[in-house]
mmCIF file with all atom_site columns, C-alpha atoms in Angstrom:
data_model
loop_
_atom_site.group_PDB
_atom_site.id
_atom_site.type_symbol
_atom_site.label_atom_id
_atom_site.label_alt_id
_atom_site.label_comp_id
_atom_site.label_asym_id
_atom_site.label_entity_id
_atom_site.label_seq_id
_atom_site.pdbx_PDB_ins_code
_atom_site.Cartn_x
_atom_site.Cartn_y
_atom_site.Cartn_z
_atom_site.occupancy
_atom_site.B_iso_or_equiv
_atom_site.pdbx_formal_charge
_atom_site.auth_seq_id
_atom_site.auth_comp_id
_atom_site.auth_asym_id
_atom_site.auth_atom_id
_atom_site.pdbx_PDB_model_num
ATOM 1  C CA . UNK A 1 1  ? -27.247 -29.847 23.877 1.00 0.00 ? 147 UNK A CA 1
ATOM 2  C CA . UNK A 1 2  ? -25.251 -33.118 24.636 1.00 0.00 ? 148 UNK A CA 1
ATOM 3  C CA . UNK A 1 3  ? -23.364 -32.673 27.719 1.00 0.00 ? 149 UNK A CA 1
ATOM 4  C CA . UNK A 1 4  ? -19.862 -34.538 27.687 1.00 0.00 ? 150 UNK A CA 1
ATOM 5  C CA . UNK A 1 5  ? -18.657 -36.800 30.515 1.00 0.00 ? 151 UNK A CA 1
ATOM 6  C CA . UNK A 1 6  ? -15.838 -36.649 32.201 1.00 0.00 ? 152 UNK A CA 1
ATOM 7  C CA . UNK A 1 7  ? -13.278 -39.836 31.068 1.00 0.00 ? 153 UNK A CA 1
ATOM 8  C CA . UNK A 1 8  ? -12.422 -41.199 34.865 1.00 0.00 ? 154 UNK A CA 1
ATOM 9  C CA . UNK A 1 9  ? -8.756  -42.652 34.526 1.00 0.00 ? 155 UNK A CA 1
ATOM 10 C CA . UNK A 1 10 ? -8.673  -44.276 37.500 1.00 0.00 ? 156 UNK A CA 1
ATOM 11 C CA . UNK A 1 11 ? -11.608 -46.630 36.797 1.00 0.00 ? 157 UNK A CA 1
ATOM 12 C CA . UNK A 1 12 ? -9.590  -47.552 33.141 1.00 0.00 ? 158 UNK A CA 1
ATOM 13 C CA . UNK A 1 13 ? -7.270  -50.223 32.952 1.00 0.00 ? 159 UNK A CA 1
ATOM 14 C CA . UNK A 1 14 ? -3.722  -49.297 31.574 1.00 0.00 ? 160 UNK A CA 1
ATOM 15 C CA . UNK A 1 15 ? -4.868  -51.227 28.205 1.00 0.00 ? 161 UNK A CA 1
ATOM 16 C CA . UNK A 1 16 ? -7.364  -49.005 27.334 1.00 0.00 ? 162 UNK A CA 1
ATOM 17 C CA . UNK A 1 17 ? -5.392  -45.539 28.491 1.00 0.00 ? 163 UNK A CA 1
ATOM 18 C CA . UNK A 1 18 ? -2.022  -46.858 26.026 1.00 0.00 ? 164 UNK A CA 1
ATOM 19 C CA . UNK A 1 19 ? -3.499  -48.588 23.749 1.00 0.00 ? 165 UNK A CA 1
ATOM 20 C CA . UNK A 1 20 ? -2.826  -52.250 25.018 1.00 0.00 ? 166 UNK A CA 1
ATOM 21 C CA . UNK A 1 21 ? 0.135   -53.801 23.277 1.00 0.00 ? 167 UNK A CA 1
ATOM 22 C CA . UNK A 1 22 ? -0.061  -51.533 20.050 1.00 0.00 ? 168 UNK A CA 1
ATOM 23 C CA . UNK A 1 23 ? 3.691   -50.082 19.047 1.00 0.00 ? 169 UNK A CA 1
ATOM 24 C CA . UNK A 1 24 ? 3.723   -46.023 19.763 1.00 0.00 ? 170 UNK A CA 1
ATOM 25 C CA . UNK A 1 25 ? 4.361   -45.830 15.768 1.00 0.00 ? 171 UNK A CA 1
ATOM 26 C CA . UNK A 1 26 ? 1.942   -48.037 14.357 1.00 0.00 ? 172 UNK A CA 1
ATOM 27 C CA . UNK A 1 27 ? -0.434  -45.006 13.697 1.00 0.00 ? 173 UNK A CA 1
ATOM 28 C CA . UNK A 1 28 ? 2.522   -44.067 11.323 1.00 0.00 ? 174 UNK A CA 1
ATOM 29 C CA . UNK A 1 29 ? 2.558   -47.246 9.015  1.00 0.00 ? 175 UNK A CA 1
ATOM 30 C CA . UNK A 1 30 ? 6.391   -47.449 8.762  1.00 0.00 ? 176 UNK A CA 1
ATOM 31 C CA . UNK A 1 31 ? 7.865   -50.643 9.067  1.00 0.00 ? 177 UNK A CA 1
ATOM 32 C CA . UNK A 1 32 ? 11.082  -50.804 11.528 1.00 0.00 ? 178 UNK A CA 1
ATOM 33 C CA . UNK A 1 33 ? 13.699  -51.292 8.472  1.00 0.00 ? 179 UNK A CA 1
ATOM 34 C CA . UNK A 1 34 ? 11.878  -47.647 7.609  1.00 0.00 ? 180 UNK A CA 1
ATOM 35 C CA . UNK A 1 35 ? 11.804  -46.114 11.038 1.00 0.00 ? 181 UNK A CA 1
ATOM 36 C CA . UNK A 1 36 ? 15.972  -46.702 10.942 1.00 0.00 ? 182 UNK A CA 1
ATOM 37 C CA . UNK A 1 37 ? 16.453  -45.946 7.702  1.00 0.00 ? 183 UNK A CA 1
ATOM 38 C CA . UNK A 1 38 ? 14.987  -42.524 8.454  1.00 0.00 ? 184 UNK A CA 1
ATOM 39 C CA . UNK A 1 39 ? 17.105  -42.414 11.148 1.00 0.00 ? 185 UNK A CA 1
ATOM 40 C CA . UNK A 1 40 ? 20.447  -43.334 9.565  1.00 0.00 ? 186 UNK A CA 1
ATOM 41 C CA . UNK A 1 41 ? 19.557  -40.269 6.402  1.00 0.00 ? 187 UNK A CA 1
ATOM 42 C CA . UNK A 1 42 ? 18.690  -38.173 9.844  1.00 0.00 ? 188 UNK A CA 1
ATOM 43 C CA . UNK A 1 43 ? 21.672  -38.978 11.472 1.00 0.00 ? 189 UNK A CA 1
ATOM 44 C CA . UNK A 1 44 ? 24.255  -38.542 8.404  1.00 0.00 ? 190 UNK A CA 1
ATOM 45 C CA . UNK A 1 45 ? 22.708  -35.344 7.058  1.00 0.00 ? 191 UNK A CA 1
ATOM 46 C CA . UNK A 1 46 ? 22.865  -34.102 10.464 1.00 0.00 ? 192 UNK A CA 1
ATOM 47 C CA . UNK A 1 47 ? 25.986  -34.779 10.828 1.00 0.00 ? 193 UNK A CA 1
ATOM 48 C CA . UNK A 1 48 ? 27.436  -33.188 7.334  1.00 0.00 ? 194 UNK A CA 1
ATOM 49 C CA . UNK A 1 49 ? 25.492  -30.144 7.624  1.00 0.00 ? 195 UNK A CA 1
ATOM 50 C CA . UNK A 1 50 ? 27.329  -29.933 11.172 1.00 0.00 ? 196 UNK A CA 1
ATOM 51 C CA . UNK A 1 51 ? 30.824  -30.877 9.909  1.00 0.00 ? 197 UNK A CA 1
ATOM 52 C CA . UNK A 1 52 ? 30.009  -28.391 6.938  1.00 0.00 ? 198 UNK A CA 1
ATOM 53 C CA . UNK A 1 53 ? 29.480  -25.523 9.619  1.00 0.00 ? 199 UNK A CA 1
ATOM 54 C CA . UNK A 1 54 ? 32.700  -26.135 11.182 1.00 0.00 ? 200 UNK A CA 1
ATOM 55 C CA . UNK A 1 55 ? 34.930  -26.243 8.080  1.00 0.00 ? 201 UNK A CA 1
ATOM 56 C CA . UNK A 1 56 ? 32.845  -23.167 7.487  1.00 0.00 ? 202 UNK A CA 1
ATOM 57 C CA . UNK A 1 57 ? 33.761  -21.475 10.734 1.00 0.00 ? 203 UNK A CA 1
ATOM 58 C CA . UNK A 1 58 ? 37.141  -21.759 10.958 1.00 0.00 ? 204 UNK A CA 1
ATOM 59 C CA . UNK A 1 59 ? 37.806  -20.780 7.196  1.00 0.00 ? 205 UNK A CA 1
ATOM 60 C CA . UNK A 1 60 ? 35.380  -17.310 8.156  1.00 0.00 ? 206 UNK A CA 1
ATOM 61 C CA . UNK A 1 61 ? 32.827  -17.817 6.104  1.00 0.00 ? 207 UNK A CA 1
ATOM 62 C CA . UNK A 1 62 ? 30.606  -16.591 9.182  1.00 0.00 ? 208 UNK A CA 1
ATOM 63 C CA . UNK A 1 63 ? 27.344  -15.599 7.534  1.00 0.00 ? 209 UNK A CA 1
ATOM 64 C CA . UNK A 1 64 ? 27.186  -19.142 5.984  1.00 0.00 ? 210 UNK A CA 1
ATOM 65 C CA . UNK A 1 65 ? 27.923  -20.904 9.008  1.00 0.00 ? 211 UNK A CA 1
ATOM 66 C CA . UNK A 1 66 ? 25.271  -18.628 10.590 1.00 0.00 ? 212 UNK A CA 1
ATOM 67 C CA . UNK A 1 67 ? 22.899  -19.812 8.088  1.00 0.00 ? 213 UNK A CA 1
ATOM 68 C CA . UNK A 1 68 ? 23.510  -23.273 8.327  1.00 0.00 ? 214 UNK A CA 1
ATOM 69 C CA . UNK A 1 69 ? 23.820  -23.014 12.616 1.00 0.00 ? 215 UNK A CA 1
ATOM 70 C CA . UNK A 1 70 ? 20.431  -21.822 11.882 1.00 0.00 ? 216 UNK A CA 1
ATOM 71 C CA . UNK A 1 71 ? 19.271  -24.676 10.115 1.00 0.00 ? 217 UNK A CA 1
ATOM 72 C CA . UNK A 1 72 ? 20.271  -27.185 13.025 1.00 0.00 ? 218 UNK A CA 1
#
């Protein structure tokens, strides 16, 4: 039976706790152009499906604006 040891944190330097000067996203393999193109789709689809609820609403089509208030 292997026993595990605790990691100390305060004996680490911040390097090896964040992973030194690595990008938070570079485990993901997008390239930035990517990363705000996803972003942009994100951002516009969000935004129709919300504009989309509205018009919805106010014309009282209430069971499809529940169902797309749902999907936000």
């Amino acid at each position: 039976m292997s026993q595990r040891k605790w990691f100390n944190l305060e004996a680490q330097t911040d390097d090896a706790i964040f992973g030194g000067n690595q990008s938070a996203y570079s485990g993901l393999g997008l390239t930035r152009t990517q990363r705000i193109g996803g972003f942009a789709a994100c951002y516009v689809g969000g935004l129709g499906v919300s504009l989309l609820g509205a018009i919805l609403l106010f014309l009282g089509a209430t069971g499809a604006f529940a169902t797309l208030f749902g999907l936000e």
